Tab-separated table of C-alpha atoms and ligand atoms in Angstrom:
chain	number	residue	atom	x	y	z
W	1	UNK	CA	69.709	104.988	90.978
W	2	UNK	CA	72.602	102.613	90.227
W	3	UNK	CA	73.203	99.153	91.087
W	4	UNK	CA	76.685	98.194	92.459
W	5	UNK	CA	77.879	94.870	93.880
W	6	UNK	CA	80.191	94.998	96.924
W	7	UNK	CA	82.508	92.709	97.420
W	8	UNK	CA	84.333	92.189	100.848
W	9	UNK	CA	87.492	91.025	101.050
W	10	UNK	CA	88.529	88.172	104.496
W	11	UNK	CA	90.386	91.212	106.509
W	12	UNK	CA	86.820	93.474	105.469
W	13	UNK	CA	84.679	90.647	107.421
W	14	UNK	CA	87.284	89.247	109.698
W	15	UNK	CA	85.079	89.512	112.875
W	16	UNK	CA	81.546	90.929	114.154
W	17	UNK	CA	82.963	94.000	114.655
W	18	UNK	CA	84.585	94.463	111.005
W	19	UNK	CA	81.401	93.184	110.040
W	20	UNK	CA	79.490	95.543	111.302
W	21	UNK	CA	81.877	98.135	109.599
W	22	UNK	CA	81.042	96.573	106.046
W	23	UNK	CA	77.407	97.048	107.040
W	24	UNK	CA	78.187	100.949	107.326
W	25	UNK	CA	79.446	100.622	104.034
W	26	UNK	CA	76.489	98.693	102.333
W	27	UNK	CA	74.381	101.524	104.186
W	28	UNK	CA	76.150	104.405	103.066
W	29	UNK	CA	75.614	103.380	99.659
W	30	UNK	CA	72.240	102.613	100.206
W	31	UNK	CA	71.688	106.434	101.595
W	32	UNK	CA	72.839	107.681	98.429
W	33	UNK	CA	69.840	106.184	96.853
W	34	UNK	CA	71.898	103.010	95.141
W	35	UNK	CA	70.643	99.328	95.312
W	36	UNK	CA	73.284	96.991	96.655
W	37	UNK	CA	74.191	93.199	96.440
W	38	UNK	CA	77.008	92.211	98.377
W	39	UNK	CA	79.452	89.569	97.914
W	40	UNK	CA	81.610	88.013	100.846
W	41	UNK	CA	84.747	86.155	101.449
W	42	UNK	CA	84.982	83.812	104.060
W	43	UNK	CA	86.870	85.787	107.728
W	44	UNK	CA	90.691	85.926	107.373
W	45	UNK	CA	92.436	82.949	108.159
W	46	UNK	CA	89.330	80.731	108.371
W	47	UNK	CA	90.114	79.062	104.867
W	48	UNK	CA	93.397	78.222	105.267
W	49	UNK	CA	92.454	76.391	108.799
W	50	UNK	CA	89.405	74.296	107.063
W	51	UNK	CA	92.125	73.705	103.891
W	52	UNK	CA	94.961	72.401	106.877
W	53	UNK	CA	91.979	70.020	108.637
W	54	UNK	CA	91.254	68.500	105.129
W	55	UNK	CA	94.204	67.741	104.405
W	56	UNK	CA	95.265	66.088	107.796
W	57	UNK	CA	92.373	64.014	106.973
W	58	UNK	CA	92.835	63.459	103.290
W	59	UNK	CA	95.886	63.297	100.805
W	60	UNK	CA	92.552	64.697	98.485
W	61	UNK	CA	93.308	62.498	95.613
W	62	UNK	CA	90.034	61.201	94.244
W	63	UNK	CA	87.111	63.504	93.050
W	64	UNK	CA	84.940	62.405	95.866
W	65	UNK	CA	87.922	63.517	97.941
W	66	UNK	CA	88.066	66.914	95.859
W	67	UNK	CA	84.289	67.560	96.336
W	68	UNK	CA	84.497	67.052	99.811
W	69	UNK	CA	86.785	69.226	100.060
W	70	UNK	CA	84.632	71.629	98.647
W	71	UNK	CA	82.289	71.050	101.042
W	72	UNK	CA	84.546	71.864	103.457
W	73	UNK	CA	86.334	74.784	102.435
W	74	UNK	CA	82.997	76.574	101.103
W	75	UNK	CA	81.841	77.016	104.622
W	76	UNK	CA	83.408	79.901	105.803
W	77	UNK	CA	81.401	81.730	103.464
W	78	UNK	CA	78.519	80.609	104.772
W	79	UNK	CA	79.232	82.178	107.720
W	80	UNK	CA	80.106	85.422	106.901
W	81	UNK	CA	77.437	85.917	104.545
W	82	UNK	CA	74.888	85.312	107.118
W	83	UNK	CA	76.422	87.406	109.863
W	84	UNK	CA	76.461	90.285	107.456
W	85	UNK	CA	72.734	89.540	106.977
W	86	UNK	CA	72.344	89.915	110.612
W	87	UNK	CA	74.555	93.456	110.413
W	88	UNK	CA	71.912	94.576	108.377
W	89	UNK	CA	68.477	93.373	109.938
W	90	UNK	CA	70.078	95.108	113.230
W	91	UNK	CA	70.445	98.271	111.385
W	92	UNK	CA	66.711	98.210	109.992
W	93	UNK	CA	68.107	97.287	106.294
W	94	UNK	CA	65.959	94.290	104.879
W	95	UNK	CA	68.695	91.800	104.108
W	96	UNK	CA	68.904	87.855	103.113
W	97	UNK	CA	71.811	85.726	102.548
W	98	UNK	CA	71.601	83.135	99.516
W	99	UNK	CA	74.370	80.418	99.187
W	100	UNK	CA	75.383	79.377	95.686
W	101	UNK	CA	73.076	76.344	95.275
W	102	UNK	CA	70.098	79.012	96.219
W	103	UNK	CA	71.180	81.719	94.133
W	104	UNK	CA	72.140	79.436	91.473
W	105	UNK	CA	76.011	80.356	90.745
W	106	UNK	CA	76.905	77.164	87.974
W	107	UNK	CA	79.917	76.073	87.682
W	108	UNK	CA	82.039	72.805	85.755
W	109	UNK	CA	82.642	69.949	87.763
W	110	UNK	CA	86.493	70.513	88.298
W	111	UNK	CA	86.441	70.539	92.479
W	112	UNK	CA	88.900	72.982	93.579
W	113	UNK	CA	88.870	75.363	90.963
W	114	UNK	CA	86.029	75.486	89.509
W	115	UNK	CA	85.013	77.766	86.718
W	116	UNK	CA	81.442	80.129	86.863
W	117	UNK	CA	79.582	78.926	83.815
W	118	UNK	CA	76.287	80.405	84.340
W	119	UNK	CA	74.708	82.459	86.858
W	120	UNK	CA	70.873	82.337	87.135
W	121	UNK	CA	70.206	85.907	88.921
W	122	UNK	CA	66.606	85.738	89.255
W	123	UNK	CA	66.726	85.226	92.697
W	124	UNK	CA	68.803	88.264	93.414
W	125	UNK	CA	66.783	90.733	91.244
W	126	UNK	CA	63.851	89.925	92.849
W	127	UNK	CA	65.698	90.368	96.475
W	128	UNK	CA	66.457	93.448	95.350
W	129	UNK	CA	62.879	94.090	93.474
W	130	UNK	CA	61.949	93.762	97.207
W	131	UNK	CA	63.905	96.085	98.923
W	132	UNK	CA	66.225	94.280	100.369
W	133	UNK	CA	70.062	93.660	100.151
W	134	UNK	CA	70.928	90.334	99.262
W	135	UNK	CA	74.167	88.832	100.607
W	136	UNK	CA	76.401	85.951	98.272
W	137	UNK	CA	78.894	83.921	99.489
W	138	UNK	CA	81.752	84.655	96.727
W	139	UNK	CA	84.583	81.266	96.542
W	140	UNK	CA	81.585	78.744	95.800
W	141	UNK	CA	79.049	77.680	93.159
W	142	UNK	CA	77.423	74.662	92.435
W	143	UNK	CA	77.533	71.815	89.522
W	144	UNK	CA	74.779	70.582	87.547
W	145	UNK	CA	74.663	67.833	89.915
W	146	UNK	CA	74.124	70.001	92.608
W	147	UNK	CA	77.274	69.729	94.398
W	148	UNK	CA	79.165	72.323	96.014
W	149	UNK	CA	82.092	73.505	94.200
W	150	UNK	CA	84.953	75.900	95.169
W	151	UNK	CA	86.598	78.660	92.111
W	152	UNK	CA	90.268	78.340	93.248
W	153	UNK	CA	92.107	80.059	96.326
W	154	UNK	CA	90.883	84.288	96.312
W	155	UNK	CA	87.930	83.219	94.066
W	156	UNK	CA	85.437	85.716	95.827
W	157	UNK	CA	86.995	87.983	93.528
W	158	UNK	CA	86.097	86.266	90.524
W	159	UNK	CA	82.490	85.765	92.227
W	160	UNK	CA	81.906	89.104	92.845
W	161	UNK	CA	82.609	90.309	89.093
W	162	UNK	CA	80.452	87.396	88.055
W	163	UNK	CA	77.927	88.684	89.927
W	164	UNK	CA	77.849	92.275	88.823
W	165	UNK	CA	78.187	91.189	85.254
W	166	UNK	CA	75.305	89.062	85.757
W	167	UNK	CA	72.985	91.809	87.164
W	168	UNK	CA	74.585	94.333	85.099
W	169	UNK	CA	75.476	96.103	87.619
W	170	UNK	CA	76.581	99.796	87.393
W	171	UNK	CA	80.342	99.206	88.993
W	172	UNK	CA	81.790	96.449	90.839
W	173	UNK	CA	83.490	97.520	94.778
W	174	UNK	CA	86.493	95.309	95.586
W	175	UNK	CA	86.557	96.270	99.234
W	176	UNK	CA	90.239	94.913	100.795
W	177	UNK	CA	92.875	96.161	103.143
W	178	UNK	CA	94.957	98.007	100.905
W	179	UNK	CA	93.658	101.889	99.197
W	180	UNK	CA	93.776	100.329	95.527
W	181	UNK	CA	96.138	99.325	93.305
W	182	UNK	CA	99.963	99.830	93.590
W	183	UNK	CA	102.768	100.628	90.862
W	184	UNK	CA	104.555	98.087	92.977
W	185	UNK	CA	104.573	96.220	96.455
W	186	UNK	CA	104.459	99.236	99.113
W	187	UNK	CA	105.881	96.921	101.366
W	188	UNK	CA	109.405	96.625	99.375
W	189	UNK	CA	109.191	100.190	98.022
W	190	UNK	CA	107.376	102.477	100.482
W	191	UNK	CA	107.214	105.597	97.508
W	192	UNK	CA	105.125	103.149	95.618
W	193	UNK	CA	102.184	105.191	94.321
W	194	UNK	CA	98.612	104.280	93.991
W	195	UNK	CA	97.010	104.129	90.367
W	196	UNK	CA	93.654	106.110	90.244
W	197	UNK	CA	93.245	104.113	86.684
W	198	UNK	CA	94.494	101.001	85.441
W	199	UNK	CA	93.975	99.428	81.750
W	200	UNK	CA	92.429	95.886	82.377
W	201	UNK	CA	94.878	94.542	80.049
W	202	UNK	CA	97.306	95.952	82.254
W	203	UNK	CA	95.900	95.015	85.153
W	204	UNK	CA	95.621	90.991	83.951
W	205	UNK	CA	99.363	91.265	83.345
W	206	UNK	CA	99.777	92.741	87.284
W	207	UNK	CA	97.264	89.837	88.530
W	208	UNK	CA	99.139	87.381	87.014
W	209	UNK	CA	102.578	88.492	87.719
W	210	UNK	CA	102.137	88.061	91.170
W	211	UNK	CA	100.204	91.479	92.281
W	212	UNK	CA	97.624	89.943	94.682
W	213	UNK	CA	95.185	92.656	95.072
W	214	UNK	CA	92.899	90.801	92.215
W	215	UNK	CA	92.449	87.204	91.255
W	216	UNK	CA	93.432	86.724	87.567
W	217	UNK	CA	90.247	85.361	86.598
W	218	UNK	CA	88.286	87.478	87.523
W	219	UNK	CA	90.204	90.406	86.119
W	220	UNK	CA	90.067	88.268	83.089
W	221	UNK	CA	86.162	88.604	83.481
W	222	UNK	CA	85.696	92.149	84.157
W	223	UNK	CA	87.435	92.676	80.757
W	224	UNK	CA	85.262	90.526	78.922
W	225	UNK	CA	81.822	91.513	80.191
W	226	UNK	CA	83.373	95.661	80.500
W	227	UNK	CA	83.026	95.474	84.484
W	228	UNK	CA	83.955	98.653	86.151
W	229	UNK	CA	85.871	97.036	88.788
W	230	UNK	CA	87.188	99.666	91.450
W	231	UNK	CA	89.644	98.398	94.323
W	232	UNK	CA	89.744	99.914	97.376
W	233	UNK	CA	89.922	100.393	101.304
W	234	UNK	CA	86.828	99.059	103.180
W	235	UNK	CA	88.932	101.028	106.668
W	236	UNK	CA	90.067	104.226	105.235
W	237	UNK	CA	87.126	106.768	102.774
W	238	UNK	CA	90.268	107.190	100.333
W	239	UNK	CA	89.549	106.971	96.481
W	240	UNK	CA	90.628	103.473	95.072
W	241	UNK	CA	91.737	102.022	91.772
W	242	UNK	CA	89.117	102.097	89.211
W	243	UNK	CA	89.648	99.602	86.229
W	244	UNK	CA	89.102	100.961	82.992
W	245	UNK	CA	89.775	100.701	78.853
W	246	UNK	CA	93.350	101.536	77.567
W	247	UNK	CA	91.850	104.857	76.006
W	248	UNK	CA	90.814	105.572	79.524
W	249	UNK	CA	93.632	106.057	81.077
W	250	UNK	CA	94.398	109.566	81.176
W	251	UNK	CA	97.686	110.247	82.748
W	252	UNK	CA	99.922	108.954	79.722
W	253	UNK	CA	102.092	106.671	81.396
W	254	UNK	CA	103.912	104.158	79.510
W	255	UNK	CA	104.933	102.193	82.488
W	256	UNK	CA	102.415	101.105	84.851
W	257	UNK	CA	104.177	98.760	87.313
W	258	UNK	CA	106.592	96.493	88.442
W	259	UNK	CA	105.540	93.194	89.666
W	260	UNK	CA	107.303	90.075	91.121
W	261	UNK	CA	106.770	86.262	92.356
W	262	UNK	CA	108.864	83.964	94.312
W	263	UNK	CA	106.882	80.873	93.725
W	264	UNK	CA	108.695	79.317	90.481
W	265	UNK	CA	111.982	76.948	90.572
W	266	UNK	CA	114.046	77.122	87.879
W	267	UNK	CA	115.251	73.793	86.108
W	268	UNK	CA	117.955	73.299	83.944
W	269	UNK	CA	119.163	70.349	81.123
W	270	UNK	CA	122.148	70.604	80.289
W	271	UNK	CA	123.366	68.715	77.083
W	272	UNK	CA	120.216	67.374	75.357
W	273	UNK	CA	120.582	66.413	71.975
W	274	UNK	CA	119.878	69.038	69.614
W	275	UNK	CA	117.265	67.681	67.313
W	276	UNK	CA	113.519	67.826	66.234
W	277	UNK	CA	111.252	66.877	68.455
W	278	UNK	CA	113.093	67.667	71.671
W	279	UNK	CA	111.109	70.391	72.933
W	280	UNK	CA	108.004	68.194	73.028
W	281	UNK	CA	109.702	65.270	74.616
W	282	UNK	CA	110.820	67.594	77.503
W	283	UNK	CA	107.505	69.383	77.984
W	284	UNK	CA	104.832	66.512	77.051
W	285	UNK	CA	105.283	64.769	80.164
W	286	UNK	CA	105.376	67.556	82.462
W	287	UNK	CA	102.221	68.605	80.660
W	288	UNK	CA	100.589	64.944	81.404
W	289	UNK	CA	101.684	65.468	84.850
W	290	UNK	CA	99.873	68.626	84.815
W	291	UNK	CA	102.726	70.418	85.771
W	292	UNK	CA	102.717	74.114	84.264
W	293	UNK	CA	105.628	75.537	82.538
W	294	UNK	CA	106.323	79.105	82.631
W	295	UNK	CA	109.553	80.836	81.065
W	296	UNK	CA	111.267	79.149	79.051
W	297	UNK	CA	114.623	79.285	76.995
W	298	UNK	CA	116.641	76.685	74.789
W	299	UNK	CA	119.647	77.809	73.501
W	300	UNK	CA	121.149	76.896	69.645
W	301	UNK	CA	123.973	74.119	69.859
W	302	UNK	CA	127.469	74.274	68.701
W	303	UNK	CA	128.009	70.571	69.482
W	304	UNK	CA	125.005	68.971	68.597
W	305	UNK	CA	123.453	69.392	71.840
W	306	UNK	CA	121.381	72.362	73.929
W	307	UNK	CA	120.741	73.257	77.154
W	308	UNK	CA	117.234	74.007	77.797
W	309	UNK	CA	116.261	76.138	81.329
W	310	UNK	CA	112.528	76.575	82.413
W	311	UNK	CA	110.726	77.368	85.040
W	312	UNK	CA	107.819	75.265	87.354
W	313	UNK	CA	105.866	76.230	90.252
W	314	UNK	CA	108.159	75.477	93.393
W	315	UNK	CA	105.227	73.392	94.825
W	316	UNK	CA	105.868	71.105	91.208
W	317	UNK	CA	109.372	71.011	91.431
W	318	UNK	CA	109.706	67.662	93.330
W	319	UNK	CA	107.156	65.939	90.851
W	320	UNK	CA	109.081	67.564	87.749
W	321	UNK	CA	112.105	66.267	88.544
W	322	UNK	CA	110.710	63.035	88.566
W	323	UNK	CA	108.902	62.965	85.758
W	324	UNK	CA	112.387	64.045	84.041
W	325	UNK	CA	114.489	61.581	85.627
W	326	UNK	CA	112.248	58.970	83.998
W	327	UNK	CA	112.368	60.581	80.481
W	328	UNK	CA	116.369	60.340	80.955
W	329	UNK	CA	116.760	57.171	78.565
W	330	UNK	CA	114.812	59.232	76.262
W	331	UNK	CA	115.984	62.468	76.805
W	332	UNK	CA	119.741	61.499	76.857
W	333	UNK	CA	120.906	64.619	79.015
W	334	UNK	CA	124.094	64.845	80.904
W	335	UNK	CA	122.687	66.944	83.766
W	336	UNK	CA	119.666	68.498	85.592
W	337	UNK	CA	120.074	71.321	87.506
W	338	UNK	CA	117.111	72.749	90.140
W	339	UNK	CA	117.221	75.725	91.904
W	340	UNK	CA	114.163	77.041	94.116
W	341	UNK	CA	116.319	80.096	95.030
W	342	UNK	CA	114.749	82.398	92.074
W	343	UNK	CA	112.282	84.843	91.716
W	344	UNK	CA	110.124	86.990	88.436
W	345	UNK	CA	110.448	90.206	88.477
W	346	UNK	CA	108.141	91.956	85.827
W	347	UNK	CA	107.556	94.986	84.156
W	348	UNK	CA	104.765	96.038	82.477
W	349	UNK	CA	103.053	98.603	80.679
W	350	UNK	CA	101.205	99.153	77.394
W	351	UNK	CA	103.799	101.855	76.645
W	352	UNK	CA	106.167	99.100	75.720
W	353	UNK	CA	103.865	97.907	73.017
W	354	UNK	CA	105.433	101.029	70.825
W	355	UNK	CA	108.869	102.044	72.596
W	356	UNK	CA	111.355	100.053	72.099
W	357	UNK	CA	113.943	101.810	74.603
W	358	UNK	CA	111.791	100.552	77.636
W	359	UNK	CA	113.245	97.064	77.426
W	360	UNK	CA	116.470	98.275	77.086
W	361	UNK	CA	116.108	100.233	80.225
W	362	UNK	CA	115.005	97.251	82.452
W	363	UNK	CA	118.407	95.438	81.091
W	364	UNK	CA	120.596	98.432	81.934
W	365	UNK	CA	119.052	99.437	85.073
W	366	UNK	CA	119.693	95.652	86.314
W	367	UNK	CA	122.898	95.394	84.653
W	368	UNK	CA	124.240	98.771	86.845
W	369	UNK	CA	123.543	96.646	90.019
W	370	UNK	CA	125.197	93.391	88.840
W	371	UNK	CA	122.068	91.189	88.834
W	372	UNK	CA	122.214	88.711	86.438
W	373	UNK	CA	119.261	88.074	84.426
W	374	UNK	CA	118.802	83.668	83.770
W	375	UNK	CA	115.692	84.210	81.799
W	376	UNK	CA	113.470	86.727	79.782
W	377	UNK	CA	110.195	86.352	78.372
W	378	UNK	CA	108.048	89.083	76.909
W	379	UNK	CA	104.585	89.487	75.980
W	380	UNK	CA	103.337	92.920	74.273
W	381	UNK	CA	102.747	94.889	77.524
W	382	UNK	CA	104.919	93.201	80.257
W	383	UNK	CA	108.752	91.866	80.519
W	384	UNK	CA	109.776	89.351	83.063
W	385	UNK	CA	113.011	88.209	83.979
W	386	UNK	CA	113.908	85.774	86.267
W	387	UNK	CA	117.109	86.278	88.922
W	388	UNK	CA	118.524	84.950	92.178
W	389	UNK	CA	116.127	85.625	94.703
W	390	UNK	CA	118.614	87.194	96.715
W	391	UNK	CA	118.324	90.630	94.517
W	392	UNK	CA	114.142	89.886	94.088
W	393	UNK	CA	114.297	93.804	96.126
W	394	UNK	CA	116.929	95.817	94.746
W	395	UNK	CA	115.812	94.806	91.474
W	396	UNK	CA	112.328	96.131	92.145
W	397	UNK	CA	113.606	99.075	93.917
W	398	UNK	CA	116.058	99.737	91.363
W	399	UNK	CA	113.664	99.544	88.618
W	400	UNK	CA	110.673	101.679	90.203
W	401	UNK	CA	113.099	104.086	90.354
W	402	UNK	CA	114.415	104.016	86.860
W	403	UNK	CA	110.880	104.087	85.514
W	404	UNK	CA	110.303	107.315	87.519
W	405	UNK	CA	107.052	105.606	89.039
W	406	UNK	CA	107.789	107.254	92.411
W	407	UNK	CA	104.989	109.801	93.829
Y	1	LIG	N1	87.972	82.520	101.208
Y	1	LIG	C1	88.609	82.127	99.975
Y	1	LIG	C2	90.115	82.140	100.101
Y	1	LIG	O1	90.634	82.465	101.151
Y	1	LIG	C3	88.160	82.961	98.826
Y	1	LIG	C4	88.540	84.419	98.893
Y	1	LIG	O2	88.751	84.966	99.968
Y	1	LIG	O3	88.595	85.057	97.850
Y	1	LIG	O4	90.793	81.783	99.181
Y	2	MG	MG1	91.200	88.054	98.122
């Protein structure tokens, strides 16, 4: 008998009816003799409505603003996790819901994006010691305090990897609306193949590239606490994408996959002075603002003085520029330059950890097409340059192709 948490995705639960089809799934495990704790997100579209009536009510600046907001947004889990509960019950399977200040899921206090400490899974193994299959809400935990907290937009994810680490759990389901994980975006390149394996490392690298299938964090946790996470279809029976080790990974591939985001801006000074110090002056602000910095490249001077090009969330880009216009006197530079118009593309792969042609390969390919690269920055499995958004698709097409990654 194996345990295995299943975790259902907002287009897996996004009415009674698709409810009732994750309760055929939790069943069908079940008749294969398995125990079963399931985690939920809230339905489809019902976060984003409670986020838009918080903030028409609130510009959500102070923490008692942020918790409330918690309180708010937390709800649609509530729901769901009870209806599912209901599923159940109708179909003769003993089933309870717990919310996160029942179960207890601890978190820090930071509202909003919280971060799991702790979770206390008594309460679950004896649910299951009982026979029955309890339900979580995954997106919400609780402080010390006992306050409601929230783990970030897509944090039922992270929840339901928390969970099965918890319980140590046989294998972690990530039920969604898509058969698994993709070398790239079937929606820009429609031979984009589905990965039976993926390294975690690898995977961490697509998460945070802009692949949305997983939140980062909680691929970040299933590769700490050796989770087998497996994505996959909650609508069709196909085989998904199981997360494994780097040794596990049989095919030897040396590229996995090509991912991309359109959510940075790119700003530019031009002439700063050239001298110690400089780098810290530009970025310490920004960093008291909060504001995360991304790429980054400063070129050497010939005159004294550099130009130094970066990129910031686009949502940041109005505060940035502000902060920088203010560290002008100290900064000294002749220009800044913003454009919103850019996007990452990314390629990564633990092959490039020991080829060195496979960098040269993502230069050429984009080269041949005439797409000029304004920024590179490597790590020791990905590459990421940033271009004009405009090409954001024939660079991705271009380079799934060049990588042979079609089916
Ligand atoms: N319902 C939350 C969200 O939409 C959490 C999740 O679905 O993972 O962000
Ligand atoms: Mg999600």
């Amino acid at each position: 008998m194996a345990l295995i948490v299943q975790k259902f995705g907002g287009t897996s639960v996004a009415g009674p009816e698709r409810i009732r089809n994750a309760a055929m799934r939790v069943k069908s495990e079940l008749d294969k003799g398995n125990q079963v704790a399931v985690v939920l997100s809230a339905m489809s579209g019902v976060t984003d409505e409670l986020v838009g009536h918080a903030r028409e009510l609130s510009s959500l600046k102070t923490p008692e603003a942020l918790a409330e907001y918690d309180t708010v947004v937390a709800s649609g889990e509530q729901v769901t996790v009870g209806l599912l509960a209901l599923a159940l019950q109708e179909m003769g399977i003993k089933s309870r819901s717990f919310l996160s200040w029942q179960v207890k899921i601890k978190t820090d206090e930071t509202h909003g994006k919280a971060r799991i400490e702790e979770i206390d899974a008594h309460i679950i193994e004896e649910s299951l010691a009982r026979g029955e299959v309890p339900v979580i809400p995954g997106f919400q935990g609780v402080t010390a305090e006992g306050r409601v907290t929230t783990l970030g937009r897509g944090g039922s994810d992270t929840s339901g990897v928390a969970l099965a680490a918890a319980l140590k759990a046989d294998r972690c389901d990530i039920y969604t609306d898509v058969e698994g994980v993709y070398t790239t975006d079937p929606r820009i390149v429609t031979k984009a193949r589905k990965l039976n394996k993926i390294a975690y490392e690898e995977m961490l690298e697509m998460a945070s590239l802009g692949a949305k299938v997983l939140q980062t964090r909680s691929v970040e946790m299933a590769m700490k606490y050796k989770v087998r996470v497996q994505v996959l279809s909650s609508f069709t029976d196909a085989p998904g994408t199981l997360l494994v080790d780097e040794e596990e990974v049989m095919e030897r591939r040396l590229i996995t996959g090509i991912a991309y985001t359109k959510t940075d801006a790119r700003i530019t000074l031009a002439g700063v002075a050239d001298r110690p110090g400089i780098a810290a002056s530009v970025f310490g602000p920004l960093a008291d603002a909060e504001i995360n910095v991304d790429m980054i490249v400063q070129n050497v001077s010939a005159d004294g003085t550099t130009d130094i090009t970066f990129t910031v969330a686009k949502t940041d880009l109005a505060r940035a520029e502000d902060c920088l216009k203010k560290a002008q006197a100290e900064l000294k530079y002749k220009k800044m330059i913003t454009d919103p118009n850019v996007a990452k593309v990314s390629v990564v792969g633990v092959g490039l950890k020991s080829h060195a042609g496979l960098a040269q390969k993502m230069f050429q390919t984009l080269a041949e097409k005439n797409i000029n690269i304004l920024v590179i920055s490597t790590s020791e499995i990905k590459i990421s340059v940033l271009i004009a958004e405009e090409y954001m698709e024939l660079a991705i097409r271009s380079l799934h192709t060049a990588y042979g990654l079609e089916g």
